[in-house]
Coordinates of C-alpha atoms and ligand atoms in Angstrom, one line a residue:
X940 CA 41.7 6.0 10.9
X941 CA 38.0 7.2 11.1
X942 CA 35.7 4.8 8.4
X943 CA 32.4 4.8 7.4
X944 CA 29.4 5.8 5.4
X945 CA 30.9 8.8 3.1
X946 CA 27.2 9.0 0.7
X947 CA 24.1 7.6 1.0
X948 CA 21.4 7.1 -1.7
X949 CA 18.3 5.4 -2.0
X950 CA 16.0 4.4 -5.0
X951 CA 11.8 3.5 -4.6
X952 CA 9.9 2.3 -7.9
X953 CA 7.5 4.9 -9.1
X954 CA 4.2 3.1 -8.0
X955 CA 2.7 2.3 -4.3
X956 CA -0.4 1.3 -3.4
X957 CA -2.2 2.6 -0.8
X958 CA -2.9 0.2 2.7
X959 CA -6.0 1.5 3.7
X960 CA -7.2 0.7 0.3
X961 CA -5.4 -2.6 0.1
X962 CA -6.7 -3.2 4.1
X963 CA -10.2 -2.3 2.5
X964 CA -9.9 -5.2 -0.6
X965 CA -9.0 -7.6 1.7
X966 CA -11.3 -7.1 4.4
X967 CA -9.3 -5.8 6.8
X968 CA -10.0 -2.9 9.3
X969 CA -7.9 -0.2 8.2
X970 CA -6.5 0.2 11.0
X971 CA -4.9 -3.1 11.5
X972 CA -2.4 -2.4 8.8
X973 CA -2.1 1.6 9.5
X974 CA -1.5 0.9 13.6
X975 CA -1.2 -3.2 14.1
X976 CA 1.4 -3.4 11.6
X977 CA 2.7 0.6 10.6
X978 CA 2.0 1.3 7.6
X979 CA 1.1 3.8 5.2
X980 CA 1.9 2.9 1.4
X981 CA 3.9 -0.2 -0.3
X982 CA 5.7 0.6 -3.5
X983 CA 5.2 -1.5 -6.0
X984 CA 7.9 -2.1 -8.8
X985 CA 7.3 -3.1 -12.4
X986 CA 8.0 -6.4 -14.0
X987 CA 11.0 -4.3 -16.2
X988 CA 12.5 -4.1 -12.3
X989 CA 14.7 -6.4 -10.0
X990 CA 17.2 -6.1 -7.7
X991 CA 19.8 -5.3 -10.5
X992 CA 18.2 -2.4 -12.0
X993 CA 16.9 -1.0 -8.6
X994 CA 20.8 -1.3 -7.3
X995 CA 22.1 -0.1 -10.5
X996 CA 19.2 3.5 -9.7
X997 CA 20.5 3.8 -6.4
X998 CA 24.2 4.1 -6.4
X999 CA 23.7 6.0 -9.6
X1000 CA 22.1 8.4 -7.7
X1001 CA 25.5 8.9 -5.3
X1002 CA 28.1 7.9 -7.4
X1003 CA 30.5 10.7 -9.3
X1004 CA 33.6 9.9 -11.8
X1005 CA 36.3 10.4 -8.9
X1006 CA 34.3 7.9 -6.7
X1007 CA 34.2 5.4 -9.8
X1008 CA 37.9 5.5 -10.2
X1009 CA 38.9 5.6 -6.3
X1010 CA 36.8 1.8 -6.0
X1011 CA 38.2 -1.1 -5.1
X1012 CA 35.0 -3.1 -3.9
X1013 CA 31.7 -3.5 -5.1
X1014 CA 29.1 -5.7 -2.7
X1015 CA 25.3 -6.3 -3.1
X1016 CA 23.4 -7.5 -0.4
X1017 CA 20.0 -9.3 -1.7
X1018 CA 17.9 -12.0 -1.4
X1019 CA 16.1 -11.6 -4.1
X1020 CA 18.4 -12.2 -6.7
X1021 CA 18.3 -13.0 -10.5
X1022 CA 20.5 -15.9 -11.1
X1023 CA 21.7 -18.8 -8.8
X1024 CA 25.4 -17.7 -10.4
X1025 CA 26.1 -14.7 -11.5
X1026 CA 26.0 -11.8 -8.9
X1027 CA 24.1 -8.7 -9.3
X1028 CA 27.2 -6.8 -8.8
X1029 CA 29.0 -7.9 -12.3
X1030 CA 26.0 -6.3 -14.1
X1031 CA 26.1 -3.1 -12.2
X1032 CA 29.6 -3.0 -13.9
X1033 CA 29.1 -2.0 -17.3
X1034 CA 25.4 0.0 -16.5
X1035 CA 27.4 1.7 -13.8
X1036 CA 30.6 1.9 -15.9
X1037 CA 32.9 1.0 -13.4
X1038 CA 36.2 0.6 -14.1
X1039 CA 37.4 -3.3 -13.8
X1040 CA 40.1 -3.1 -11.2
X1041 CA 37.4 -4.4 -8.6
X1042 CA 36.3 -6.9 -6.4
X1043 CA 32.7 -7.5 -6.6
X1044 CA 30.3 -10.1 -5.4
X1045 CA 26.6 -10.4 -4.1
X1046 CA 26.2 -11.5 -0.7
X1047 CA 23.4 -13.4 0.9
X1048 CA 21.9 -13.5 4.1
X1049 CA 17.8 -12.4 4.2
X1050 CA 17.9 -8.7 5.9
X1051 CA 21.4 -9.0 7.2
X1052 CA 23.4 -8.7 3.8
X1053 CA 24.1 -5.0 3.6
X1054 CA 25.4 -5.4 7.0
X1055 CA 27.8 -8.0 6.0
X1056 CA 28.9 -6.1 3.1
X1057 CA 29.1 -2.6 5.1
X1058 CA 31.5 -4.7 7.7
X1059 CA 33.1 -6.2 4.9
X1060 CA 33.8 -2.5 3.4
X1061 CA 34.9 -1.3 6.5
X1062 CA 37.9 -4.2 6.9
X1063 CA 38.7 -3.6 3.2
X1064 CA 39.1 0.3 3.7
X1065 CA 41.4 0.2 6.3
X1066 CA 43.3 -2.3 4.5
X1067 CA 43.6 0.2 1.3
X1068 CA 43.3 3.5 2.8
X1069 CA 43.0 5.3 -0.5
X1070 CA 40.2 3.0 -1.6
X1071 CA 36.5 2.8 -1.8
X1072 CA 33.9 0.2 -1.4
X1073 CA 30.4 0.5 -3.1
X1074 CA 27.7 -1.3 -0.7
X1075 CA 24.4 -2.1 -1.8
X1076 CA 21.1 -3.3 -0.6
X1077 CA 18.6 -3.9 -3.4
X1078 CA 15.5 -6.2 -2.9
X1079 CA 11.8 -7.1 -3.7
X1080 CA 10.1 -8.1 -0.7
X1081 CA 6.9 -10.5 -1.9
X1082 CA 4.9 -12.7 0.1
X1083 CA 2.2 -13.2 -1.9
X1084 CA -1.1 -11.5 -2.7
X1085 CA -3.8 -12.5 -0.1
X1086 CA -1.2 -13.6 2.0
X1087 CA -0.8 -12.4 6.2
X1088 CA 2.8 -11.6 4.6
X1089 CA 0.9 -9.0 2.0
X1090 CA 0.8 -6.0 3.7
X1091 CA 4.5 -6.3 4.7
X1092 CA 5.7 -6.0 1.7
X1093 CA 7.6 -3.4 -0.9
X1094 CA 10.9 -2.8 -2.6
X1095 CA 13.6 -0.5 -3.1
X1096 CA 17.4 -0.2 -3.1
X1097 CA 20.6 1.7 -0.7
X1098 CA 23.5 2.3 -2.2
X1099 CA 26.3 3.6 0.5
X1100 CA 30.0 4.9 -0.5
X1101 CA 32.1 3.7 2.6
X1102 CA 35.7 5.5 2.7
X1103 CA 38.3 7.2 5.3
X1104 CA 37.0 10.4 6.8
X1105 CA 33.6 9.3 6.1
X1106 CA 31.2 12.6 5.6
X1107 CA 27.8 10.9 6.7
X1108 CA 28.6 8.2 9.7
X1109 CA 31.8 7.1 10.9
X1110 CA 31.3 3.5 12.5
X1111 CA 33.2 3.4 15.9
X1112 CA 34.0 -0.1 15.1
X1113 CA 32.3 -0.9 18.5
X1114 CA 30.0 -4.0 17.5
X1115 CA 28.3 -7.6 19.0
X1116 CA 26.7 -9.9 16.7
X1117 CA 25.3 -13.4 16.4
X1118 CA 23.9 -16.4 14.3
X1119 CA 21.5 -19.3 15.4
X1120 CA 20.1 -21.6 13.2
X1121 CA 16.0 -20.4 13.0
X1122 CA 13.6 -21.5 10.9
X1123 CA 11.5 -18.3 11.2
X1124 CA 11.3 -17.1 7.2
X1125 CA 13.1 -18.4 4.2
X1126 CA 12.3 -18.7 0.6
X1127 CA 13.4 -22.0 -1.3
X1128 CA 15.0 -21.6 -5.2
X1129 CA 12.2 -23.0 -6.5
X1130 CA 10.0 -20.0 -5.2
X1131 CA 9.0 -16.4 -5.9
X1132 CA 7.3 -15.9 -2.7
X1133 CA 9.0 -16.3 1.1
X1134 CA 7.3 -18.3 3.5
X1135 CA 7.3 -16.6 7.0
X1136 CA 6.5 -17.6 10.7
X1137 CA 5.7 -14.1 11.0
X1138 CA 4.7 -14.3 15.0
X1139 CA 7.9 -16.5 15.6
X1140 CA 10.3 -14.3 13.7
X1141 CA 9.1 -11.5 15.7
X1142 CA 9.8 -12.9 19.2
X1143 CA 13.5 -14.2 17.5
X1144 CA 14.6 -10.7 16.5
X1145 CA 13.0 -8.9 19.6
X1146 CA 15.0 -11.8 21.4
X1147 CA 18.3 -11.1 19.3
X1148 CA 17.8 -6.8 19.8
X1149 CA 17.7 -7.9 23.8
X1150 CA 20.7 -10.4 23.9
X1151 CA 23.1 -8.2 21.7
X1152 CA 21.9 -5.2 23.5
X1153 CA 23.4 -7.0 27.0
X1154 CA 26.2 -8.3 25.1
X1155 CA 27.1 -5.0 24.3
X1156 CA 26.5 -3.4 27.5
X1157 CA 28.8 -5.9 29.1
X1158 CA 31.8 -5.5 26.4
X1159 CA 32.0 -2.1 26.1
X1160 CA 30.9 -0.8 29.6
X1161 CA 28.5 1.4 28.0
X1162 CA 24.6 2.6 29.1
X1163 CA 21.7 3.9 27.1
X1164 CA 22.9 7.7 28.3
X1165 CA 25.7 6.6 24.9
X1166 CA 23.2 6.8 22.5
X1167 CA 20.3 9.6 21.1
X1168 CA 18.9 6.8 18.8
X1169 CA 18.3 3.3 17.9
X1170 CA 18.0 2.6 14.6
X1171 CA 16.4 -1.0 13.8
X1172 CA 15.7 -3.7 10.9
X1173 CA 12.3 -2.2 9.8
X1174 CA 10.6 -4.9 8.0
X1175 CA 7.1 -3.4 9.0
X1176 CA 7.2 -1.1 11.1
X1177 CA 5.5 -2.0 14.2
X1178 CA 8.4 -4.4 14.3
X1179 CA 10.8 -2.2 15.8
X1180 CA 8.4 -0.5 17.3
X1181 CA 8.1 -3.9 19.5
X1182 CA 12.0 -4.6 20.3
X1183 CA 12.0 -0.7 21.7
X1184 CA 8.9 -1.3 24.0
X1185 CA 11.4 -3.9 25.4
X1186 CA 13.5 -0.9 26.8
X1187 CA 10.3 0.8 28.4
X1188 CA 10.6 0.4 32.1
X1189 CA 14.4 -0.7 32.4
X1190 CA 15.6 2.6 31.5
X1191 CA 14.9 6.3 32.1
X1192 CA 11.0 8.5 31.2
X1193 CA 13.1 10.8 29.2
X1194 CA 15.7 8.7 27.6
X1195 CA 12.8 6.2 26.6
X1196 CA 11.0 9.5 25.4
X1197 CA 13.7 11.0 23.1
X1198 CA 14.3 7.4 21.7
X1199 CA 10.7 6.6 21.3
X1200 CA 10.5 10.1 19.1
X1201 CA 14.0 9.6 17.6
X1202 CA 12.1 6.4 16.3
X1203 CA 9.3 8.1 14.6
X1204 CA 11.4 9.7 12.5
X1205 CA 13.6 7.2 11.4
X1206 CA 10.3 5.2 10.3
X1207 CA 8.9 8.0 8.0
X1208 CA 10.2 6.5 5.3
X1209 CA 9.3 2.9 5.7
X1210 CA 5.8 3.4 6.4
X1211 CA 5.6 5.2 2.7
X1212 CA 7.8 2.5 0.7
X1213 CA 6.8 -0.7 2.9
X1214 CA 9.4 -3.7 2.8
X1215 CA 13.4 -3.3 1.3
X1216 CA 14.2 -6.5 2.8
X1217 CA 18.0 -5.8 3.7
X1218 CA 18.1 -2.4 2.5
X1219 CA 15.3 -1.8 5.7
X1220 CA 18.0 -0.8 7.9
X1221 CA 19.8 1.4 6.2
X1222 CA 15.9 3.1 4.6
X1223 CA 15.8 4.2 8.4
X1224 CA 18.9 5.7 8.9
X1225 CA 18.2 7.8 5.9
X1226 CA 14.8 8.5 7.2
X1227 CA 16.4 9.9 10.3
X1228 CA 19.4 11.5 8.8
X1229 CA 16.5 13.7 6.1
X1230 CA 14.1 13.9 9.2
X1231 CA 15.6 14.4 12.2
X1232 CA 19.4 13.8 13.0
X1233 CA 21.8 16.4 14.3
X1234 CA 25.6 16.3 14.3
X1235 CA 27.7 14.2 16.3
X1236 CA 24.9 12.5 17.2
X1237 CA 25.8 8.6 18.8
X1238 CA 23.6 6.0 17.0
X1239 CA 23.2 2.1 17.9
X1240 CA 22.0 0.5 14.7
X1241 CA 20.1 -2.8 14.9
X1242 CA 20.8 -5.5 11.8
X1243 CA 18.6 -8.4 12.0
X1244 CA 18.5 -11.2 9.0
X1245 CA 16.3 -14.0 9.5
X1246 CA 17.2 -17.3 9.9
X1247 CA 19.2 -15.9 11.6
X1248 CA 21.8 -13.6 12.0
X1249 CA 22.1 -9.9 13.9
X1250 CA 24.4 -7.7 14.8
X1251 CA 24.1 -4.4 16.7
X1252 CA 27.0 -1.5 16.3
X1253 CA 27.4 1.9 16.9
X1254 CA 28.0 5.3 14.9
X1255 CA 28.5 9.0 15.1
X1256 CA 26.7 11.2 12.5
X1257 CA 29.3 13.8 11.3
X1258 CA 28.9 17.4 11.2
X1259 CA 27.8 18.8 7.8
X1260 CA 26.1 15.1 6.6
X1261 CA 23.2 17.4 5.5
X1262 CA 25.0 19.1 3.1
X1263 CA 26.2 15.6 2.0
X1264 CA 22.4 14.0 1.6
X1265 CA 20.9 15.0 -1.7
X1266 CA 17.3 15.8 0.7
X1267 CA 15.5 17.6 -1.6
X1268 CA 15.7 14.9 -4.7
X1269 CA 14.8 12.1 -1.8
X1270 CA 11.8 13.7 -0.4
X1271 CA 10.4 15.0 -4.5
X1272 CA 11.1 11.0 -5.4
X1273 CA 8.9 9.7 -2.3
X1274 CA 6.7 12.6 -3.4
X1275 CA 6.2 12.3 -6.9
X1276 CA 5.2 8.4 -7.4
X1277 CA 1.5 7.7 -8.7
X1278 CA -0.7 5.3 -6.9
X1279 CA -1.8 1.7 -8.4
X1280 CA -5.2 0.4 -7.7
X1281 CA -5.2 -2.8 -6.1
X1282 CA -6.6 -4.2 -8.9
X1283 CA -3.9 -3.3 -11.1
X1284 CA -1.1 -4.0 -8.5
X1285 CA -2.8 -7.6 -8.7
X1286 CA -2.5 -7.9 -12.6
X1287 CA 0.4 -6.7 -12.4
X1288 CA 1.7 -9.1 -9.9
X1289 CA 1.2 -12.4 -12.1
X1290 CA 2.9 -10.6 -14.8
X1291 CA 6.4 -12.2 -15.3
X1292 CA 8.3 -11.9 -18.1
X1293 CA 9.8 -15.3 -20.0
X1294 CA 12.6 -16.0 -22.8
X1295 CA 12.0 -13.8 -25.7
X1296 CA 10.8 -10.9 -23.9
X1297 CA 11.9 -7.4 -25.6
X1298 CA 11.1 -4.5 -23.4
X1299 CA 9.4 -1.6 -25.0
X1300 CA 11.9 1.7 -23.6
X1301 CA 8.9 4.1 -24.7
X1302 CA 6.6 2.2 -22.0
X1303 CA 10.0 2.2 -19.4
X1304 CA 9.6 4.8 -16.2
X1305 CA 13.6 4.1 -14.4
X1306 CA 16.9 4.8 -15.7
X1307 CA 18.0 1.6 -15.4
X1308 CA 15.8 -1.4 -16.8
X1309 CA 15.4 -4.7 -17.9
X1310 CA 15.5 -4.6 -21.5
X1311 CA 15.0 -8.2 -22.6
X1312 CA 15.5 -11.8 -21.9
X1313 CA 17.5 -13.8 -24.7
X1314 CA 18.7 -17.1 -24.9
X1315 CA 17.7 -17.1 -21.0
X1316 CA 20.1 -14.1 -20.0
X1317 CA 18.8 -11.4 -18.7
X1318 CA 19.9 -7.5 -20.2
X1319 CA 20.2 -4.6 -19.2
X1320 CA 19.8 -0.9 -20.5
X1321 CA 20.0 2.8 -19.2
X1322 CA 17.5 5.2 -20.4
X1323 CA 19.0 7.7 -23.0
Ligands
COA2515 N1 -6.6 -2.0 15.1 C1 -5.3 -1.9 15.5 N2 -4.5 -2.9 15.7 C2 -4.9 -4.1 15.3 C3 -6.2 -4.3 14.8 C4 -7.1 -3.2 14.7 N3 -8.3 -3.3 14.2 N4 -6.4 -5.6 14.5 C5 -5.2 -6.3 14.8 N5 -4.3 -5.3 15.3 C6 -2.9 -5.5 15.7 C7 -2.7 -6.8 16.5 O1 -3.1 -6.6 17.9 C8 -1.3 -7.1 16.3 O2 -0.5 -6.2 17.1 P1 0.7 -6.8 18.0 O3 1.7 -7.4 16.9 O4 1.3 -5.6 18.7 O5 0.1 -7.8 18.9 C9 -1.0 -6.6 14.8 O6 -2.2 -5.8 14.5 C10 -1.0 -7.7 13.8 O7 -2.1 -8.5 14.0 P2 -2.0 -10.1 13.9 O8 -3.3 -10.7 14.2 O9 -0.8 -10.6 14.7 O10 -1.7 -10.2 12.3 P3 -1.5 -11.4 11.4 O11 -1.8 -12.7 11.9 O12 -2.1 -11.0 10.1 O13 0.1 -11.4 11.1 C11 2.3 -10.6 10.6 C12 0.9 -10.2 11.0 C13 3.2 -9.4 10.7 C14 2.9 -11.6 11.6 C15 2.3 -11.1 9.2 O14 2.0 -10.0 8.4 C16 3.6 -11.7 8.7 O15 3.9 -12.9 8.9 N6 4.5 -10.9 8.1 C17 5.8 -11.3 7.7 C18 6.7 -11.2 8.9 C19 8.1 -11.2 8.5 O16 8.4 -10.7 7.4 N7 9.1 -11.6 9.3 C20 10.5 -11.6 9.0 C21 11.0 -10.3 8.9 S1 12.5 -10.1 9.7

């Protein structure tokens, strides 16, 4: 039975900021964050945002009736969530109106959740055939202003349908993946801001891209000449940038060529939204899918989640998946967002909103939104 990605949807808050201009208040040249690290723009989401309301955008944007009544699973990967208990998913059930005959959790696991949870979907589907799973990878990426973290930074949410006779990417189920214990970014409860070994996590995933790449070389007898593309965890996007130079060399001109442009396009997207944590990934693939992609194309994806788990597995983009990506609406959303000052994105930074606070809908710019914060509980509301 062929499984896989059936829809694929994305949401980005309505602000960015620009990086030269946030290079330029920080006394940066420019062109440290445009070429040292790759990029362009960082959205910036309000404080009426969070990972629920971003998830809750995002598979809104995918999701008709018949999918709501064929689900059976419902799993959001974040690490920026909004309670130590309750998952983001149980929200998204009532602002999603979903029906209850569901599993649903949140999964954790810094940039490798969705993964998990697309793996997870995959096992569940060919376990119920005539069932759905509803994956999702919503998070707010923050290391602090003034930080080296800063410009690597940003927000936004994937939501992906994964069913039989998937319409997007079927997953060949070919896949190697691995955990060590690395101490190269983490954020403790008690803070609103990761902490980061950024040079050190860099060498751990370009050293996970190269081990898993061999490991999966060796298990499944297969060569570069398998793939078009190489789709990787995009935190910034000279990160990826660094794990391909790897390849440079050890394979092919003209393999390393197509690859190398294949790359560009599946970057687009991150270098005008910035940071989606685990959602990073899966930002890329929709880059290349709306950019570049052609049917029956052979991808190798690369998952990395610090601390630190990856995992590197293979699909083939099915004919007609552009009839099946809502382009036009992507492109018009990336399109349509106004630019903060850095001043601004500053203010509106330290804004956080405590007990008590009522949200004004009038002043609200998303569908979904954080509508006020009583007796401690967060709550939710959908635009009329
Ligand atoms: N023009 C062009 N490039 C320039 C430049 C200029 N004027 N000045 C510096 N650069 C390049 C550097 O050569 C370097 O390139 P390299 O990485 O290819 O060597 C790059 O810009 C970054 O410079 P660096 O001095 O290393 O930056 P930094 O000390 O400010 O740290 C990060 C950058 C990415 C390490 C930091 O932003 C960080 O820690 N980010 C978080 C990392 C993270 O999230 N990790 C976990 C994700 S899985």
């Amino acid at each position: 039975m062929d499984i896989g990605i059936d829809k694929i949807g994305v949401y980005v808050p309505k602000n960015y900021i620009d990086i030269v201009e946030l290079a330029r208040a920080r006394n940066v040249d420019p062109n440290k964050f445009t070429i040292g690290i790759g990029q362009d723009k960082q959205a910036v989401p309000q404080p009426y945002e969070d990972a629920v309301t971003m998830a809750a955008n995002s598979a809104d944007s995918i999701l008709t009736a018949e999918d709501k009544q064929a689900l059976g699973l419902l799993i959001v990967g974040t690490e920026s969530s909004i309670d130590e208990s309750k998952s983001s998913a149980a929200f998204l059930m009532d602002l999603l109106d979903l029906p209850e005959d569901i599993r649903s959790f949140e999964i954790k696991q810094a940039c490798y959740g969705a993964t998990a949870g697309l793996q997870t979907a995959v096992d569940f589907v060919s376990q119920n055939p005539d069932k759905k799973a509803l994956v999702i990878a919503s998070d707010i990426a923050r290391y602090g202003i003034k930080t080296p973290g800063e410009v690597t930074q940003g927000a936004g949410s994937v939501a992906m349908i994964v069913s039989q006779n998937p319409r997007v990417l079927k997953l060949t189920r070919k896949s190697v993946y691995m955990t060590r214990n690395v101490g190269d970014f983490w954020r403790p409860t008690f803070s609103k801001t990761a902490f980061a070994r950024g040079k050190f996590s860099n060498e751990v995933y370009v050293d996970f891209f190269n081990t898993l790449w061999k490991k999966y070389q060796e298990k499944y007898s297969a060569t570069i000449d398998d793939f078009s593309t190489l789709l990787f965890h995009i935190p910034y996007t000279k990160m990826g940038t660094k794990a391909l130079r790897t390849l440079e060399g050890k394979i092919p001109d003209t393999k390393y060529a197509e690859l190398t442009e294949h790359y560009q396009a599946s970057i687009k997207f991150s270098r005008e939204v910035g940071n989606l944590y685990t959602g990073s990934l899966y930002l890329g693939l929709l880059s290349y899918l709306t950019n570049a992609a052609q049917s029956n194309e052979e991808l190798l994806l690369f998952s990395y989640g610090s601390g630190a788990v990856g995992e590197l597995y293979s699909g083939e983009i099915q004919a007609g998946f552009d009839t099946i990506i809502d382009q036009n609406s992507i492109l018009k959303m990336l399109d349509n967002r106004q630019k903060m000052s850095i001043a601004d994105y500053e203010k509106m930074y330290q804004i956080e909103y405590q007990n008590g606070t009522i949200v004004d809908p009038q002043a609200v710019n998303s569908k979904f939104y954080l509508s006020e914060i009583k007796e401690n509980e967060r709550l939710y509301k959908k635009l009329k």
